[in-house]
XYZ file of N, CA, C and O in Angstrom:
328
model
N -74.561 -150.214 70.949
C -75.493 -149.950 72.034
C -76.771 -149.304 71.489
O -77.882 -149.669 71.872
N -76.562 -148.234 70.489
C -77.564 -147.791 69.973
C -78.884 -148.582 69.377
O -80.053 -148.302 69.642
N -78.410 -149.661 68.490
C -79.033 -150.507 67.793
C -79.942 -151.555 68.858
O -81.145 -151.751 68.689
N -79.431 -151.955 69.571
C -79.493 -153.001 70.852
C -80.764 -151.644 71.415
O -81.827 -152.240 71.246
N -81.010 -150.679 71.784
C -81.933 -149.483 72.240
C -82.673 -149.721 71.469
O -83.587 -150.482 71.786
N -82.604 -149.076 69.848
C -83.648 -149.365 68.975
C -84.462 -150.358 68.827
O -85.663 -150.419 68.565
N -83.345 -151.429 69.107
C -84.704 -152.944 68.593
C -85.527 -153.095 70.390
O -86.610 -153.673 70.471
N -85.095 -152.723 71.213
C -85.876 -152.859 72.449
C -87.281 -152.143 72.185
O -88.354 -152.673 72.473
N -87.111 -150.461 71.412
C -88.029 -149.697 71.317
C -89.098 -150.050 70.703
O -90.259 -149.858 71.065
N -88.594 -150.744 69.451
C -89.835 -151.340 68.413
C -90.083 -152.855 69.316
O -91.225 -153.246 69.075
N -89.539 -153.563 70.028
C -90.096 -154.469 70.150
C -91.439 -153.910 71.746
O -92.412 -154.472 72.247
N -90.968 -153.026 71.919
C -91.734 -152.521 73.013
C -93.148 -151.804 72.313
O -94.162 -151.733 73.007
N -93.147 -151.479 71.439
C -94.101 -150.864 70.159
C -94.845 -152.035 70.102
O -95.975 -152.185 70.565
N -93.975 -153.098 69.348
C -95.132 -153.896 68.669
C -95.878 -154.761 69.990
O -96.943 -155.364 69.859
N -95.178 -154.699 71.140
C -95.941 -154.998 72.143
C -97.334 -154.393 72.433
O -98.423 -154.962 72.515
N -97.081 -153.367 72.539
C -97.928 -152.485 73.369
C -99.248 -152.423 71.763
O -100.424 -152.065 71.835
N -98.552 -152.864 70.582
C -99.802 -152.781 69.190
C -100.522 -154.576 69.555
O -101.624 -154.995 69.202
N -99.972 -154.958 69.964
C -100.569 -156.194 70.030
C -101.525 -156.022 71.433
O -102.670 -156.457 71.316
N -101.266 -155.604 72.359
C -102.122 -156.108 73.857
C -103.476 -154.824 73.206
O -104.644 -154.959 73.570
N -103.159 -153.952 72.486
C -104.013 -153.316 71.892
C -105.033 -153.657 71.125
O -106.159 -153.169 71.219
N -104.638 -154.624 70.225
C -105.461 -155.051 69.374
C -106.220 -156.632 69.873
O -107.228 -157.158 69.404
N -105.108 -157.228 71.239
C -106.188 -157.695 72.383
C -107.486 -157.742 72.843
O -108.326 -158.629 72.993
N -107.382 -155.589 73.176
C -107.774 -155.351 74.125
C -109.473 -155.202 73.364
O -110.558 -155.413 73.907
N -109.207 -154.803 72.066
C -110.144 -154.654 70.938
C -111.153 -155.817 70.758
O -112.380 -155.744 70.825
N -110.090 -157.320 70.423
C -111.093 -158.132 70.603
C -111.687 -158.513 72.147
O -112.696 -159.217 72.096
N -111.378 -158.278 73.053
C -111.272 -158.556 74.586
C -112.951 -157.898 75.165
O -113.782 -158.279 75.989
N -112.818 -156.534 74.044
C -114.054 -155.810 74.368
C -115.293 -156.220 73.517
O -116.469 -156.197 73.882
N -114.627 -156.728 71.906
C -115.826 -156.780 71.108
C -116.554 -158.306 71.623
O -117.764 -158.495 71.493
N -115.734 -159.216 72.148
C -115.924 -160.584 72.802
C -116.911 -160.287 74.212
O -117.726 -161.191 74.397
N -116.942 -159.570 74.859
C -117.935 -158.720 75.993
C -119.125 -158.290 75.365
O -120.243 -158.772 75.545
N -118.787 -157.257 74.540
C -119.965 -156.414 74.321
C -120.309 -156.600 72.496
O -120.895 -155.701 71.892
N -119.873 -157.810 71.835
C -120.734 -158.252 70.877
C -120.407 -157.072 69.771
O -120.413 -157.562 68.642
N -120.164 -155.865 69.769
C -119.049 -154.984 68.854
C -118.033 -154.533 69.502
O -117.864 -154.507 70.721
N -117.145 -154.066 68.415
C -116.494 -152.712 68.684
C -116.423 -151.562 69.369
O -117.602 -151.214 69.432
N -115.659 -150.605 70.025
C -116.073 -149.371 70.253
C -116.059 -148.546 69.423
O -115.353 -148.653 68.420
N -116.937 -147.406 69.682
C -116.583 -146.573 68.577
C -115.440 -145.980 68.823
O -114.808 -146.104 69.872
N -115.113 -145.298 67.856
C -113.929 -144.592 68.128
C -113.883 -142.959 68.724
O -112.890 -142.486 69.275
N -115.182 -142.206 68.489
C -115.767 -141.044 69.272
C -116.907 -140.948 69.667
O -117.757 -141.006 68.778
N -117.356 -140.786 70.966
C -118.918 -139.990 71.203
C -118.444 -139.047 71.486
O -117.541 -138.708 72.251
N -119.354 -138.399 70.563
C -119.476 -137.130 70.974
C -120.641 -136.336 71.293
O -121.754 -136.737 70.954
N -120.432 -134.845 72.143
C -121.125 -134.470 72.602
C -120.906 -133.970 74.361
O -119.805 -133.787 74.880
N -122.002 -133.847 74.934
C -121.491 -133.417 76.113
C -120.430 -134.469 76.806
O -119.344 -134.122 77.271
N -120.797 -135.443 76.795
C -119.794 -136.770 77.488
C -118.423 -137.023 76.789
O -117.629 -137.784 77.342
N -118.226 -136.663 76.069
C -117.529 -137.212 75.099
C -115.983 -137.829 75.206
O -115.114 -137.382 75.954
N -115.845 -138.859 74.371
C -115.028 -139.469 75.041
C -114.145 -140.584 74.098
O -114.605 -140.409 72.970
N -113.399 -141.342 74.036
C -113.078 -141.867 72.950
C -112.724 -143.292 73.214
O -113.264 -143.552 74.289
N -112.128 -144.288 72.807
C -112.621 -145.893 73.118
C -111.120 -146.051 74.149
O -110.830 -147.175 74.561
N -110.290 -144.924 74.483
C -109.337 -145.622 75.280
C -110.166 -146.072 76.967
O -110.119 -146.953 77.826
N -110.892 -144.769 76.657
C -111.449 -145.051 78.383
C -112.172 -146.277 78.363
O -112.094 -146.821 79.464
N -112.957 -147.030 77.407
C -113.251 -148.249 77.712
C -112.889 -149.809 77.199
O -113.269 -150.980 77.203
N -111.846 -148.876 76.754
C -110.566 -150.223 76.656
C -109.668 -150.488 77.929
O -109.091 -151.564 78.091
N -109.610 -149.718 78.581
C -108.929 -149.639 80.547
C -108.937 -151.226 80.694
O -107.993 -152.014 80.630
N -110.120 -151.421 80.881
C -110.175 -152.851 81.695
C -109.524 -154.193 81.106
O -109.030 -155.103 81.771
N -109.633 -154.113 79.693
C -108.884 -154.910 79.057
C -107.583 -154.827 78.891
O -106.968 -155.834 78.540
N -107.132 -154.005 79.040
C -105.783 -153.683 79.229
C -104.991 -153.714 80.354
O -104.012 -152.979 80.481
N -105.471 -154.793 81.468
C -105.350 -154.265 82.860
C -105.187 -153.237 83.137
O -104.065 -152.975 83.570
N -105.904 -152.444 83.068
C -105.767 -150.798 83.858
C -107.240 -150.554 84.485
O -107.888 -149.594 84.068
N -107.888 -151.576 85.678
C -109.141 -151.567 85.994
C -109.082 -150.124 86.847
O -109.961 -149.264 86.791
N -107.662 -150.032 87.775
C -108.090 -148.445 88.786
C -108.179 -147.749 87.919
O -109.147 -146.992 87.999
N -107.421 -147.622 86.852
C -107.732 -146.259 85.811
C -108.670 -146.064 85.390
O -108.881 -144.915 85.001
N -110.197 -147.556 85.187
C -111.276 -147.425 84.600
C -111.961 -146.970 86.048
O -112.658 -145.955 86.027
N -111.852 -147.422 86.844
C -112.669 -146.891 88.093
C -112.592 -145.955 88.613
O -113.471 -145.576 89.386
N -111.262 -145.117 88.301
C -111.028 -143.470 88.387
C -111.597 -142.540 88.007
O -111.688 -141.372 88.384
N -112.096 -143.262 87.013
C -112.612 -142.593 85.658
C -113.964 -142.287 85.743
O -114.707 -143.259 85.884
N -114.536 -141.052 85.689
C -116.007 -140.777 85.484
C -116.539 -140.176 84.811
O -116.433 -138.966 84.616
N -117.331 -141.059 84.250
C -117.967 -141.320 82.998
C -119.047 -140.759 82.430
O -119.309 -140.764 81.227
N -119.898 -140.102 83.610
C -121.239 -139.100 83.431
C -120.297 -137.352 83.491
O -120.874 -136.268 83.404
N -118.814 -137.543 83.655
C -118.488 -136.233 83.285
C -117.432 -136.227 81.817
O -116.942 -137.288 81.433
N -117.158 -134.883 81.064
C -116.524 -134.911 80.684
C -115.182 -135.341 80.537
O -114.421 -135.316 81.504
N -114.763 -135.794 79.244
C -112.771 -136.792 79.643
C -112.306 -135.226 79.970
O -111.254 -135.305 80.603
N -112.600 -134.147 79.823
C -112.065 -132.790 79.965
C -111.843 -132.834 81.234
O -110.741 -132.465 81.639
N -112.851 -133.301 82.166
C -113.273 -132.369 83.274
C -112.144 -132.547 84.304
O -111.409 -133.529 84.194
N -111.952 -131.618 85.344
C -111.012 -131.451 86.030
C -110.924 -132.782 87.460
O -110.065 -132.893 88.335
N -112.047 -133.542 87.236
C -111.889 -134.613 87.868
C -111.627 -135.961 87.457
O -111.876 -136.897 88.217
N -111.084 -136.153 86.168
C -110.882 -136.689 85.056
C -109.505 -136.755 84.989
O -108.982 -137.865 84.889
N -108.647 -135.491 85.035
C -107.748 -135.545 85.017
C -106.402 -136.398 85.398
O -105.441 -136.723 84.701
N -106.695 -136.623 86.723
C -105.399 -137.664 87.115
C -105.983 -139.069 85.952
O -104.986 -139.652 85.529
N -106.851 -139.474 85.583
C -107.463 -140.621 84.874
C -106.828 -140.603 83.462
O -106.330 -141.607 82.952
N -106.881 -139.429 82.887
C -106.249 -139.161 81.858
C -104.926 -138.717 81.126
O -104.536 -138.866 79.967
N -104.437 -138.175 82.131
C -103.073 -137.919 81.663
C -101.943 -138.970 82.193
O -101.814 -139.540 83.276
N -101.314 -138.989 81.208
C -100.450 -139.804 80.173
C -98.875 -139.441 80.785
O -98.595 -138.281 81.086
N -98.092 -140.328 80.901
C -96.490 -140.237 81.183
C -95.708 -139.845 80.110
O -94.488 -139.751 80.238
């Protein structure tokens, strides 16, 4: 049973590395590059928030606001993670 768990886990891994690396070309195919991987500064923020949409997670990108900090306390339900 254990083993039969394990290979579910990695195959659930290499899933979730693939719709990832999707989601990468999905964005650079839109917007002609890459994201970066940090802005920083007052906004700051890192390429998951605008990888959302490619990933089907459009309410999570529309939750999401973008002229505030990923910190900020209205951010929150947008950002945290299960």
């Amino acid at each position: 049973v254990q083993k039969v768990r394990e290979a579910a886990n990695r195959m659930k891994c290499q899933n979730n590395m693939k719709q990832l690396a999707l989601a990468f070309h999905s964005y650079e195919s839109a917007n002609g590059r890459f994201p970066q991987a940090w802005v920083l500064g007052a906004l700051a923020r890192n390429y998951v928030q605008v990888l959302l949409p490619h990933v089907e997670q459009d309410a999570v990108h529309r939750q999401y606001r973008f002229d505030l900090n990923w910190k900020a306390p209205e951010n929150r339900a947008a950002v945290m993670v299960d």
